[in-house]
PDB file of C-alpha atoms in Angstrom:
ATOM      1  CA  MET Z 853    -118.791  24.243 -56.339  1.00  0.00           C
ATOM      2  CA  SER Z 854    -120.816  23.798 -53.205  1.00  0.00           C
ATOM      3  CA  LEU Z 855    -118.453  20.900 -52.242  1.00  0.00           C
ATOM      4  CA  LEU Z 856    -115.478  23.294 -52.389  1.00  0.00           C
ATOM      5  CA  ALA Z 857    -117.339  25.887 -50.323  1.00  0.00           C
ATOM      6  CA  PHE Z 858    -118.138  23.192 -47.693  1.00  0.00           C
ATOM      7  CA  PHE Z 859    -114.497  22.028 -47.498  1.00  0.00           C
ATOM      8  CA  TYR Z 860    -113.327  25.685 -47.222  1.00  0.00           C
ATOM      9  CA  GLY Z 861    -115.739  26.364 -44.335  1.00  0.00           C
ATOM     10  CA  VAL Z 862    -114.632  23.177 -42.498  1.00  0.00           C
ATOM     11  CA  PHE Z 863    -110.961  24.026 -43.127  1.00  0.00           C
ATOM     12  CA  HIS Z 864    -111.339  27.631 -41.918  1.00  0.00           C
ATOM     13  CA  SER Z 865    -113.249  26.612 -38.786  1.00  0.00           C
ATOM     14  CA  THR Z 866    -110.790  23.798 -37.873  1.00  0.00           C
ATOM     15  CA  ALA Z 867    -107.700  25.855 -38.662  1.00  0.00           C
ATOM     16  CA  HIS Z 868    -108.919  28.569 -36.374  1.00  0.00           C
ATOM     17  CA  HIS Z 869    -109.281  26.174 -33.473  1.00  0.00           C
ATOM     18  CA  ILE Z 870    -106.050  24.292 -34.187  1.00  0.00           C
ATOM     19  CA  LEU Z 871    -103.648  27.059 -34.953  1.00  0.00           C
ATOM     20  CA  LEU Z 872    -104.850  29.685 -32.448  1.00  0.00           C
ATOM     21  CA  SER Z 873    -104.920  27.592 -29.321  1.00  0.00           C
ATOM     22  CA  ASP Z 874    -102.037  27.724 -26.899  1.00  0.00           C
ATOM     23  CA  HIS Z 875    -101.847  24.264 -25.445  1.00  0.00           C
ATOM     24  CA  ILE Z 876    -101.468  20.770 -26.950  1.00  0.00           C
ATOM     25  CA  ASP Z 877    -103.908  18.113 -26.246  1.00  0.00           C
ATOM     26  CA  ASN Z 878    -105.278  15.107 -28.077  1.00  0.00           C
ATOM     27  CA  ASN Z 879    -107.978  17.254 -29.730  1.00  0.00           C
ATOM     28  CA  LYS Z 880    -105.303  19.567 -31.242  1.00  0.00           C
ATOM     29  CA  LEU Z 881    -103.404  16.588 -32.576  1.00  0.00           C
ATOM     30  CA  ILE Z 882    -106.481  14.937 -34.002  1.00  0.00           C
ATOM     31  CA  GLY Z 883    -107.611  18.279 -35.431  1.00  0.00           C
ATOM     32  CA  SER Z 884    -104.342  18.816 -37.234  1.00  0.00           C
ATOM     33  CA  VAL Z 885    -104.682  15.417 -38.896  1.00  0.00           C
ATOM     34  CA  ALA Z 886    -108.302  16.239 -39.800  1.00  0.00           C
ATOM     35  CA  LEU Z 887    -107.163  19.601 -41.182  1.00  0.00           C
ATOM     36  CA  PHE Z 888    -104.715  17.820 -43.408  1.00  0.00           C
ATOM     37  CA  LEU Z 889    -107.403  15.490 -44.641  1.00  0.00           C
ATOM     38  CA  VAL Z 890    -109.848  18.270 -45.350  1.00  0.00           C
ATOM     39  CA  MET Z 891    -107.065  20.119 -47.225  1.00  0.00           C
ATOM     40  CA  GLY Z 892    -106.554  17.023 -49.443  1.00  0.00           C
ATOM     41  CA  LEU Z 893    -110.231  16.753 -50.117  1.00  0.00           C
ATOM     42  CA  SER Z 894    -110.476  20.506 -50.946  1.00  0.00           C
ATOM     43  CA  TRP Z 895    -107.808  20.074 -53.556  1.00  0.00           C
ATOM     44  CA  ALA Z 896    -109.664  17.064 -54.980  1.00  0.00           C
ATOM     45  CA  ALA Z 897    -112.694  19.296 -55.480  1.00  0.00           C
ATOM     46  CA  VAL Z 898    -110.422  21.830 -57.285  1.00  0.00           C
ATOM     47  CA  TYR Z 899    -109.199  19.049 -59.567  1.00  0.00           C
ATOM     48  CA  LEU Z 900    -112.792  18.024 -60.261  1.00  0.00           C
ATOM     49  CA  LEU Z 901    -113.481  21.555 -61.444  1.00  0.00           C
ATOM     50  CA  ILE Z 902    -110.393  21.537 -63.579  1.00  0.00           C
ATOM     51  CA  LEU Z 903    -111.523  18.212 -65.064  1.00  0.00           C
ATOM     52  CA  GLU Z 904    -114.871  19.843 -65.893  1.00  0.00           C
ATOM     53  CA  ILE Z 905    -113.094  22.642 -67.751  1.00  0.00           C
ATOM     54  CA  ASN Z 906    -110.599  20.389 -69.557  1.00  0.00           C
ATOM     55  CA  PRO Z 907    -111.375  16.605 -69.587  1.00  0.00           C
ATOM     56  CA  ASN Z 908    -107.773  15.899 -70.615  1.00  0.00           C
ATOM     57  CA  ALA Z 909    -106.150  17.969 -67.862  1.00  0.00           C
ATOM     58  CA  ILE Z 910    -104.872  15.025 -65.963  1.00  0.00           C
ATOM     59  CA  LEU Z 911    -103.325  12.160 -67.854  1.00  0.00           C
ATOM     60  CA  GLY Z 912    -104.628   8.758 -66.886  1.00  0.00           C
ATOM     61  CA  ILE Z 913    -108.066  10.044 -65.694  1.00  0.00           C
ATOM     62  CA  GLU Z 914    -110.972   9.683 -67.987  1.00  0.00           C
ATOM     63  CA  SER Z 915    -113.568  12.306 -67.389  1.00  0.00           C
ATOM     64  CA  ALA Z 916    -116.835  10.671 -66.249  1.00  0.00           C
ATOM     65  CA  SER Z 917    -120.354  11.985 -66.833  1.00  0.00           C
ATOM     66  CA  SER Z 918    -120.754  13.013 -63.194  1.00  0.00           C
ATOM     67  CA  TRP Z 919    -118.269  14.390 -60.782  1.00  0.00           C
ATOM     68  CA  GLY Z 920    -118.961  11.645 -58.228  1.00  0.00           C
ATOM     69  CA  GLU Z 921    -117.546   9.052 -60.519  1.00  0.00           C
ATOM     70  CA  ASN Z 922    -114.142  10.811 -60.565  1.00  0.00           C
ATOM     71  CA  PHE Z 923    -114.144  11.824 -56.894  1.00  0.00           C
ATOM     72  CA  SER Z 924    -112.026   8.832 -55.607  1.00  0.00           C
ATOM     73  CA  GLU Z 925    -109.545   9.200 -58.332  1.00  0.00           C
ATOM     74  CA  MET Z 926    -109.160  12.902 -57.755  1.00  0.00           C
ATOM     75  CA  THR Z 927    -108.850  12.321 -53.987  1.00  0.00           C
ATOM     76  CA  TYR Z 928    -106.071   9.820 -54.691  1.00  0.00           C
ATOM     77  CA  PHE Z 929    -104.367  12.312 -57.099  1.00  0.00           C
ATOM     78  CA  SER Z 930    -104.708  15.117 -54.507  1.00  0.00           C
ATOM     79  CA  PHE Z 931    -103.159  13.151 -51.641  1.00  0.00           C
ATOM     80  CA  VAL Z 932    -100.341  11.891 -53.815  1.00  0.00           C
ATOM     81  CA  THR Z 933     -99.649  15.511 -54.681  1.00  0.00           C
ATOM     82  CA  LEU Z 934    -100.090  16.896 -51.160  1.00  0.00           C
ATOM     83  CA  THR Z 935     -97.721  14.477 -49.588  1.00  0.00           C
ATOM     84  CA  THR Z 936     -95.258  14.910 -52.523  1.00  0.00           C
ATOM     85  CA  LEU Z 937     -95.234  11.168 -52.966  1.00  0.00           C
ATOM     86  CA  GLY Z 938     -94.981  11.351 -56.694  1.00  0.00           C
ATOM     87  CA  TYR Z 939     -96.908   9.941 -59.600  1.00  0.00           C
ATOM     88  CA  GLY Z 940     -96.825   6.665 -61.426  1.00  0.00           C
ATOM     89  CA  ASP Z 941    -100.334   6.438 -62.890  1.00  0.00           C
ATOM     90  CA  TYR Z 942    -101.689  10.027 -63.088  1.00  0.00           C
ATOM     91  CA  SER Z 943     -99.969  13.278 -64.014  1.00  0.00           C
ATOM     92  CA  PRO Z 944    -100.980  16.853 -64.904  1.00  0.00           C
ATOM     93  CA  ASN Z 945    -101.485  17.276 -68.591  1.00  0.00           C
ATOM     94  CA  SER Z 946    -102.357  20.980 -68.979  1.00  0.00           C
ATOM     95  CA  PRO Z 947    -100.805  24.275 -67.796  1.00  0.00           C
ATOM     96  CA  LEU Z 948    -103.733  24.943 -65.435  1.00  0.00           C
ATOM     97  CA  ALA Z 949    -103.491  21.481 -63.830  1.00  0.00           C
ATOM     98  CA  GLU Z 950     -99.708  21.899 -63.489  1.00  0.00           C
ATOM     99  CA  VAL Z 951    -100.126  25.176 -61.604  1.00  0.00           C
ATOM    100  CA  PHE Z 952    -102.576  23.737 -59.141  1.00  0.00           C
ATOM    101  CA  VAL Z 953    -100.404  20.628 -58.695  1.00  0.00           C
ATOM    102  CA  TYR Z 954     -97.343  22.541 -57.666  1.00  0.00           C
ATOM    103  CA  LEU Z 955     -99.396  24.905 -55.488  1.00  0.00           C
ATOM    104  CA  GLU Z 956    -100.795  21.928 -53.697  1.00  0.00           C
ATOM    105  CA  ALA Z 957     -97.329  20.260 -53.292  1.00  0.00           C
ATOM    106  CA  ILE Z 958     -95.962  23.554 -51.808  1.00  0.00           C
ATOM    107  CA  THR Z 959     -99.013  23.810 -49.531  1.00  0.00           C
ATOM    108  CA  GLY Z 960     -98.518  20.231 -48.255  1.00  0.00           C
ATOM    109  CA  VAL Z 961     -94.852  20.921 -47.438  1.00  0.00           C
ATOM    110  CA  PHE Z 962     -95.527  24.238 -45.688  1.00  0.00           C
ATOM    111  CA  TYR Z 963     -98.443  22.726 -43.807  1.00  0.00           C
ATOM    112  CA  MET Z 964     -96.304  20.107 -42.320  1.00  0.00           C
ATOM    113  CA  ALA Z 965     -93.562  22.631 -41.440  1.00  0.00           C
ATOM    114  CA  VAL Z 966     -96.059  25.060 -39.811  1.00  0.00           C
ATOM    115  CA  VAL Z 967     -98.003  22.422 -37.896  1.00  0.00           C
ATOM    116  CA  VAL Z 968     -94.830  20.624 -36.601  1.00  0.00           C
ATOM    117  CA  SER Z 969     -93.125  23.856 -35.645  1.00  0.00           C
ATOM    118  CA  GLY Z 970     -96.333  25.080 -33.958  1.00  0.00           C
ATOM    119  CA  LEU Z 971     -96.725  21.898 -32.003  1.00  0.00           C
ATOM    120  CA  VAL Z 972     -93.097  22.004 -30.892  1.00  0.00           C
ATOM    121  CA  ASN Z 973     -93.376  25.670 -29.946  1.00  0.00           C
ATOM    122  CA  ALA Z 974     -96.608  25.067 -27.987  1.00  0.00           C
ATOM    123  CA  ARG Z 975     -95.011  22.168 -26.170  1.00  0.00           C
ATOM    124  CA  LYS Z 976     -92.194  24.420 -24.919  1.00  0.00           C
ATOM    125  CA  ARG Z 977     -94.603  26.876 -23.298  1.00  0.00           C
TER     126      ARG Z 977
END
């Protein structure tokens, strides 16, 4: 849970600096990539919590005794979902996991749309 709180704090702070600045520079571009990465890691922490609640929530993932053992698999699952790449090896297997998977996919698409449009709009000023 503290991992999720940490990622939320980093996301909130970075989003504030990225989305509310008026000019584009290298820091804003790198920050928007970092924000995307933190978003994916945050969703991975959510999936770890879901796996704690229901060890069979994600097909293809065997729940380990500690969350750290599943972190890399959940990170992979998260980024595959966030980028709407699609699954071949893992898939949601419970209603709760399905809800969070489609919320993450929608978030990833909207993030790209908002960031790209924001960068284009800031460039025109």
